[in-house]
Short mmCIF file of C-alpha atoms in Angstrom, two decimals:
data_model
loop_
_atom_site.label_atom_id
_atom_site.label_comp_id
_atom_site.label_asym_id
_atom_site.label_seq_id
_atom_site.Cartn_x
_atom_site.Cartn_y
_atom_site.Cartn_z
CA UNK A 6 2.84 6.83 -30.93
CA UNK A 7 4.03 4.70 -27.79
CA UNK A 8 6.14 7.54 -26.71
CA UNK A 9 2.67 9.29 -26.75
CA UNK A 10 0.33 7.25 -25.32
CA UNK A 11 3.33 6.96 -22.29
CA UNK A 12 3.25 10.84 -21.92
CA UNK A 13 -0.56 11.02 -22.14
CA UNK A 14 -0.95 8.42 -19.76
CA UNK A 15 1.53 10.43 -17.44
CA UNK A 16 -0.54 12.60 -17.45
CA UNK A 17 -3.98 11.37 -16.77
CA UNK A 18 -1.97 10.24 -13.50
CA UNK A 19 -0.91 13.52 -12.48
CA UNK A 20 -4.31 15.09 -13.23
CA UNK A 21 -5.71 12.62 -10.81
CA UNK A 22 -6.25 13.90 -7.34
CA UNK A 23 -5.65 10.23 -5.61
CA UNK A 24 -2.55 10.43 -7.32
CA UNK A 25 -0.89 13.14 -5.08
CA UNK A 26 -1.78 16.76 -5.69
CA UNK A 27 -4.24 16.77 -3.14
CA UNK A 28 -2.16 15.97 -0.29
CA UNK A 29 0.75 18.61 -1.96
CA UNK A 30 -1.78 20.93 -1.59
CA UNK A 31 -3.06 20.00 1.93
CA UNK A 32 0.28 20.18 3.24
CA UNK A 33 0.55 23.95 1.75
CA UNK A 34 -2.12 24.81 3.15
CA UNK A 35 -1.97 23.55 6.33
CA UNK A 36 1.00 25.68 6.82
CA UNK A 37 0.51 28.39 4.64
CA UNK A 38 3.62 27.73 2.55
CA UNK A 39 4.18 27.28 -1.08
CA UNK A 40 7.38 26.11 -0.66
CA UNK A 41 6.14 23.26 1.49
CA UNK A 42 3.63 22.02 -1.42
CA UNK A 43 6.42 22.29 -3.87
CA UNK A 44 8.61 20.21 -1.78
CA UNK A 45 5.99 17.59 -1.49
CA UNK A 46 5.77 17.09 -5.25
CA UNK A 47 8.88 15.60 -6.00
CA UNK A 48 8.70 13.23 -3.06
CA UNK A 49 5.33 11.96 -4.46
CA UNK A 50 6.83 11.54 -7.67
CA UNK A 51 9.36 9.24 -6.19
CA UNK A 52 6.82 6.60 -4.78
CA UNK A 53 4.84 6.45 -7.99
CA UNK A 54 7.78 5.90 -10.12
CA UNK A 55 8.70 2.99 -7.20
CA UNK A 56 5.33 1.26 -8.06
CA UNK A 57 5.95 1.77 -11.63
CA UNK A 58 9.18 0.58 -11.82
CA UNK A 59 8.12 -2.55 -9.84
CA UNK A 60 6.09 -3.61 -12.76
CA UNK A 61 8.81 -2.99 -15.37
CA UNK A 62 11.02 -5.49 -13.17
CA UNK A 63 7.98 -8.07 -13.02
CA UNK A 64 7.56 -7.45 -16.77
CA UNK A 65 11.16 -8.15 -17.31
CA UNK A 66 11.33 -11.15 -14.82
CA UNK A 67 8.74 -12.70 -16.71
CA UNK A 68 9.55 -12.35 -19.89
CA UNK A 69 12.00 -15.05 -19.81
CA UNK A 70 9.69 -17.33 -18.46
CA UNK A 71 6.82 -16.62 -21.04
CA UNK A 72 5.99 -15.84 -24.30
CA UNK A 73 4.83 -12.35 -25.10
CA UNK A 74 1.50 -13.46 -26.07
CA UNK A 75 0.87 -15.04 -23.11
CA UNK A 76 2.24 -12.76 -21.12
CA UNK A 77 -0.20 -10.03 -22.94
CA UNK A 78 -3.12 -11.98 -22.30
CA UNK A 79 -2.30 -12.19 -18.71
CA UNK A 80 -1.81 -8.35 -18.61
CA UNK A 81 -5.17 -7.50 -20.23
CA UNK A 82 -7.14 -9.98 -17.81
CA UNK A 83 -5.59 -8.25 -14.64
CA UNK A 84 -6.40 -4.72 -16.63
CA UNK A 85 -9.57 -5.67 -16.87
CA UNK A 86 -10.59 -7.21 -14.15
CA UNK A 87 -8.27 -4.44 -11.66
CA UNK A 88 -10.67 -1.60 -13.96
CA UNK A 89 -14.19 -3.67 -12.96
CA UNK A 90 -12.87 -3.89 -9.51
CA UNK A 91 -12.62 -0.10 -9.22
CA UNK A 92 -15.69 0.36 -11.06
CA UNK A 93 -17.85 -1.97 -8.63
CA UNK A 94 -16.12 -1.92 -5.58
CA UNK A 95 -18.44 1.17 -3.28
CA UNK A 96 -15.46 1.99 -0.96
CA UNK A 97 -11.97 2.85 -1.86
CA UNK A 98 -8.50 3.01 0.47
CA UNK A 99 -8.15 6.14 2.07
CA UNK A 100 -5.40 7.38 4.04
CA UNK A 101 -5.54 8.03 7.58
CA UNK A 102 -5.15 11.67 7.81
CA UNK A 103 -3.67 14.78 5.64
CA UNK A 104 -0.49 15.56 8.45
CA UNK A 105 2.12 13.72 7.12
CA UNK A 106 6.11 13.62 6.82
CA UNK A 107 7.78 13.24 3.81
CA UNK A 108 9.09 9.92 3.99
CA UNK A 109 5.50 8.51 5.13
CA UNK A 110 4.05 10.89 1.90
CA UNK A 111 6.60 8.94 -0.73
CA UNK A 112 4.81 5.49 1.50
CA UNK A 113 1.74 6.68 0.40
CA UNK A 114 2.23 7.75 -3.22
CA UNK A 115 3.87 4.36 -3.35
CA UNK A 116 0.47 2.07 -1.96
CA UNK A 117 -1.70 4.67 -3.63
CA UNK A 118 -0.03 4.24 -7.28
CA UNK A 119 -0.23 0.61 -6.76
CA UNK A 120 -3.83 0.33 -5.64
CA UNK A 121 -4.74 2.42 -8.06
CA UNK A 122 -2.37 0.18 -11.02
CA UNK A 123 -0.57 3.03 -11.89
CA UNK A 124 2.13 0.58 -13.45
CA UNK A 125 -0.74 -2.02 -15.23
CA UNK A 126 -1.59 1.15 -17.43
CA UNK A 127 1.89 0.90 -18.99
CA UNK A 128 1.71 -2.72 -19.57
CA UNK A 129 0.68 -2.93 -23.03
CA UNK A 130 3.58 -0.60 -23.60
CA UNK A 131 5.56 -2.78 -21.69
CA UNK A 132 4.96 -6.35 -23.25
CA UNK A 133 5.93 -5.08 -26.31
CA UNK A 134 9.25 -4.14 -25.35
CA UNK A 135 11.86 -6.96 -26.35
CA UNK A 136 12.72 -9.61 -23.45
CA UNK A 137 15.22 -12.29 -24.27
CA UNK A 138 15.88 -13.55 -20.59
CA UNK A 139 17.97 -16.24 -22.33
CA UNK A 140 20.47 -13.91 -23.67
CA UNK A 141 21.82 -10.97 -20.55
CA UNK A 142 22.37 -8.18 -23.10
CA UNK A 143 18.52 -8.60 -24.42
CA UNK A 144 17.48 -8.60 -20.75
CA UNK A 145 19.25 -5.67 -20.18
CA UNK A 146 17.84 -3.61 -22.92
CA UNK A 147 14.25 -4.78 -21.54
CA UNK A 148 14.54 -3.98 -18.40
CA UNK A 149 16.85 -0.85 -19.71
CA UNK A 150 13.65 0.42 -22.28
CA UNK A 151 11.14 -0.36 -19.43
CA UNK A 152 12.69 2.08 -16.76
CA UNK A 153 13.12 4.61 -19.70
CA UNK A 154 9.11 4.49 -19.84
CA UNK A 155 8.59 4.46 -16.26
CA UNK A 156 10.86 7.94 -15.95
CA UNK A 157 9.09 9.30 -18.92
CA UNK A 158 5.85 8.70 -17.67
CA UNK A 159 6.38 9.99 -13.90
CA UNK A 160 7.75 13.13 -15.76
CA UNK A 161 4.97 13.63 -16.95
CA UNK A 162 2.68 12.74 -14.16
CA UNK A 163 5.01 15.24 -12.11
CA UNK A 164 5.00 18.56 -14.65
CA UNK A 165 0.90 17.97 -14.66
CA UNK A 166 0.28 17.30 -11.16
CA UNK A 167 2.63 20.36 -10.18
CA UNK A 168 0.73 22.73 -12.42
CA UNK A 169 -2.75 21.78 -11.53
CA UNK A 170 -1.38 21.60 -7.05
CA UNK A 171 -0.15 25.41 -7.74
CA UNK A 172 -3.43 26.15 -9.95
CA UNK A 173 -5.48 24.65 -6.90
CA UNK A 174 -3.29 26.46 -4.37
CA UNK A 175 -3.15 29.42 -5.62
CA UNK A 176 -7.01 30.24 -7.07
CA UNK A 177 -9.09 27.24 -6.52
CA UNK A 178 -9.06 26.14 -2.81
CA UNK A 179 -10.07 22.76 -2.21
CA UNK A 180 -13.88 23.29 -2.60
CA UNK A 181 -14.28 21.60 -6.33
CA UNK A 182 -12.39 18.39 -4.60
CA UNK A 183 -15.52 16.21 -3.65
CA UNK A 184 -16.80 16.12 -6.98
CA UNK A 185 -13.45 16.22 -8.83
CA UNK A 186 -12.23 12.98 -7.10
CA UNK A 187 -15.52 10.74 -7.79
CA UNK A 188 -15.53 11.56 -11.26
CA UNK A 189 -11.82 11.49 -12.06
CA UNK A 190 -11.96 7.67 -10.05
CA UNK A 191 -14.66 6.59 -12.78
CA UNK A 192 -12.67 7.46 -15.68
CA UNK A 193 -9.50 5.87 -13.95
CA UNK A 194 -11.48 2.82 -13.75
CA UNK A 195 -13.04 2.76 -17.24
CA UNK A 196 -9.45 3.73 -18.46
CA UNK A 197 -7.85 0.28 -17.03
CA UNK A 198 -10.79 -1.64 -18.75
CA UNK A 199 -9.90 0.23 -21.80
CA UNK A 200 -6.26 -0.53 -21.99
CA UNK A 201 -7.18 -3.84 -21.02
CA UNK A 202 -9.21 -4.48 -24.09
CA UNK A 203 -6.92 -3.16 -25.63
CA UNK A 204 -4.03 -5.68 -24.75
CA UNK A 205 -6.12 -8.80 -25.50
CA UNK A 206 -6.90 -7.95 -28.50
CA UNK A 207 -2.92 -6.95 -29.16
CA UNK A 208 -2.21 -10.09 -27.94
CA UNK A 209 -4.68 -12.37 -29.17
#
């Protein structure tokens, strides 16, 4: 069921426009080139899994330090709170322009996972993964189980962001954008309350 909710998750993120399809798709466009969208994909892939796989080393830090109850509570406040954030706040970070290099796209998958707490999703996966900081084998595993999750769940994110970038390339265009991006930014938002919720009450 974890292994699910990982995948599933994975893929909400990849069916996300903010996420990176957009910009694989701008960048095909721009030039006319499939092969140019398709080389953006896996380079966007890399920065989310970097802000992924940043929590799973906090997570793992931390677990040495606290118990997992507490540290569950303190992962469903920031869930929550991060989710009403999103839900309230009337502007959101945009990037500068749609031209960009592949290093500076990876840059930007990177900020835009994080702003978006791409890696607080996974942490009621995470907390429940053992961390015995006391003991360096334990620790290991954790941090070992954690960055199993985080490459399962960019995999994910990656096979359904690649579809739905070739759909949109291909048939689509980039006229059902506007609309697609508000409402896929509420549900993001109401999704982080969500797991939130759902971690108190875990760890409670």
């Amino acid at each position: 069921m974890t292994l699910t909710a990982v995948i599933l998750l994975g893929a909400f993120h990849g069916l996300n426009p903010a996420m990176g399809w957009l910009f694989a798709v701008a960048r095909g466009l721009q030039e006319r080139s499939r092969d140019l969208l398709l080389q953006s994909l896996p380079v966007i892939a890399l920065g989310h899994l970097g802000s992924v796989a940043l929590v799973v080393l906090a997570v793992s830090a931390t677990g040495s330090l606290v118990t997992g109850s507490a540290l569950g509570i303190g992962s469903g406040v920031l869930l929550v709170g991060f989710g009403l954030w999103h839900l309230l706040a009337r502007r959101h970070f945009r990037w500068v322009g749609m031209r960009l290099s592949l290093p500076q796209l990876a840059a930007w998958s990177f900020l835009m996972s994080s702003v978006h707490g791409a890696g607080l999703m996974l942490l009621p996966v995470l907390t429940r993964i053992p961390q015995s900081g006391h003991q360096s084998g334990h620790h290991d595993h954790g941090l070992s189980g954690g960055m199993f999750v985080a490459g399962i769940h960019t995999l994910s994110m990656f096979v359904v962001a690649t579809v739905i970038a070739l759909v949109v390339y291909e048939f689509a265009g980039l006229v059902i954008l506007r609309k697609a991006w508000f409402n896929l930014d509420r549900m993001w938002a109401f999704a982080l309350v969500g797991a939130g919720v759902f971690t108190l009450v875990a760890a409670w």
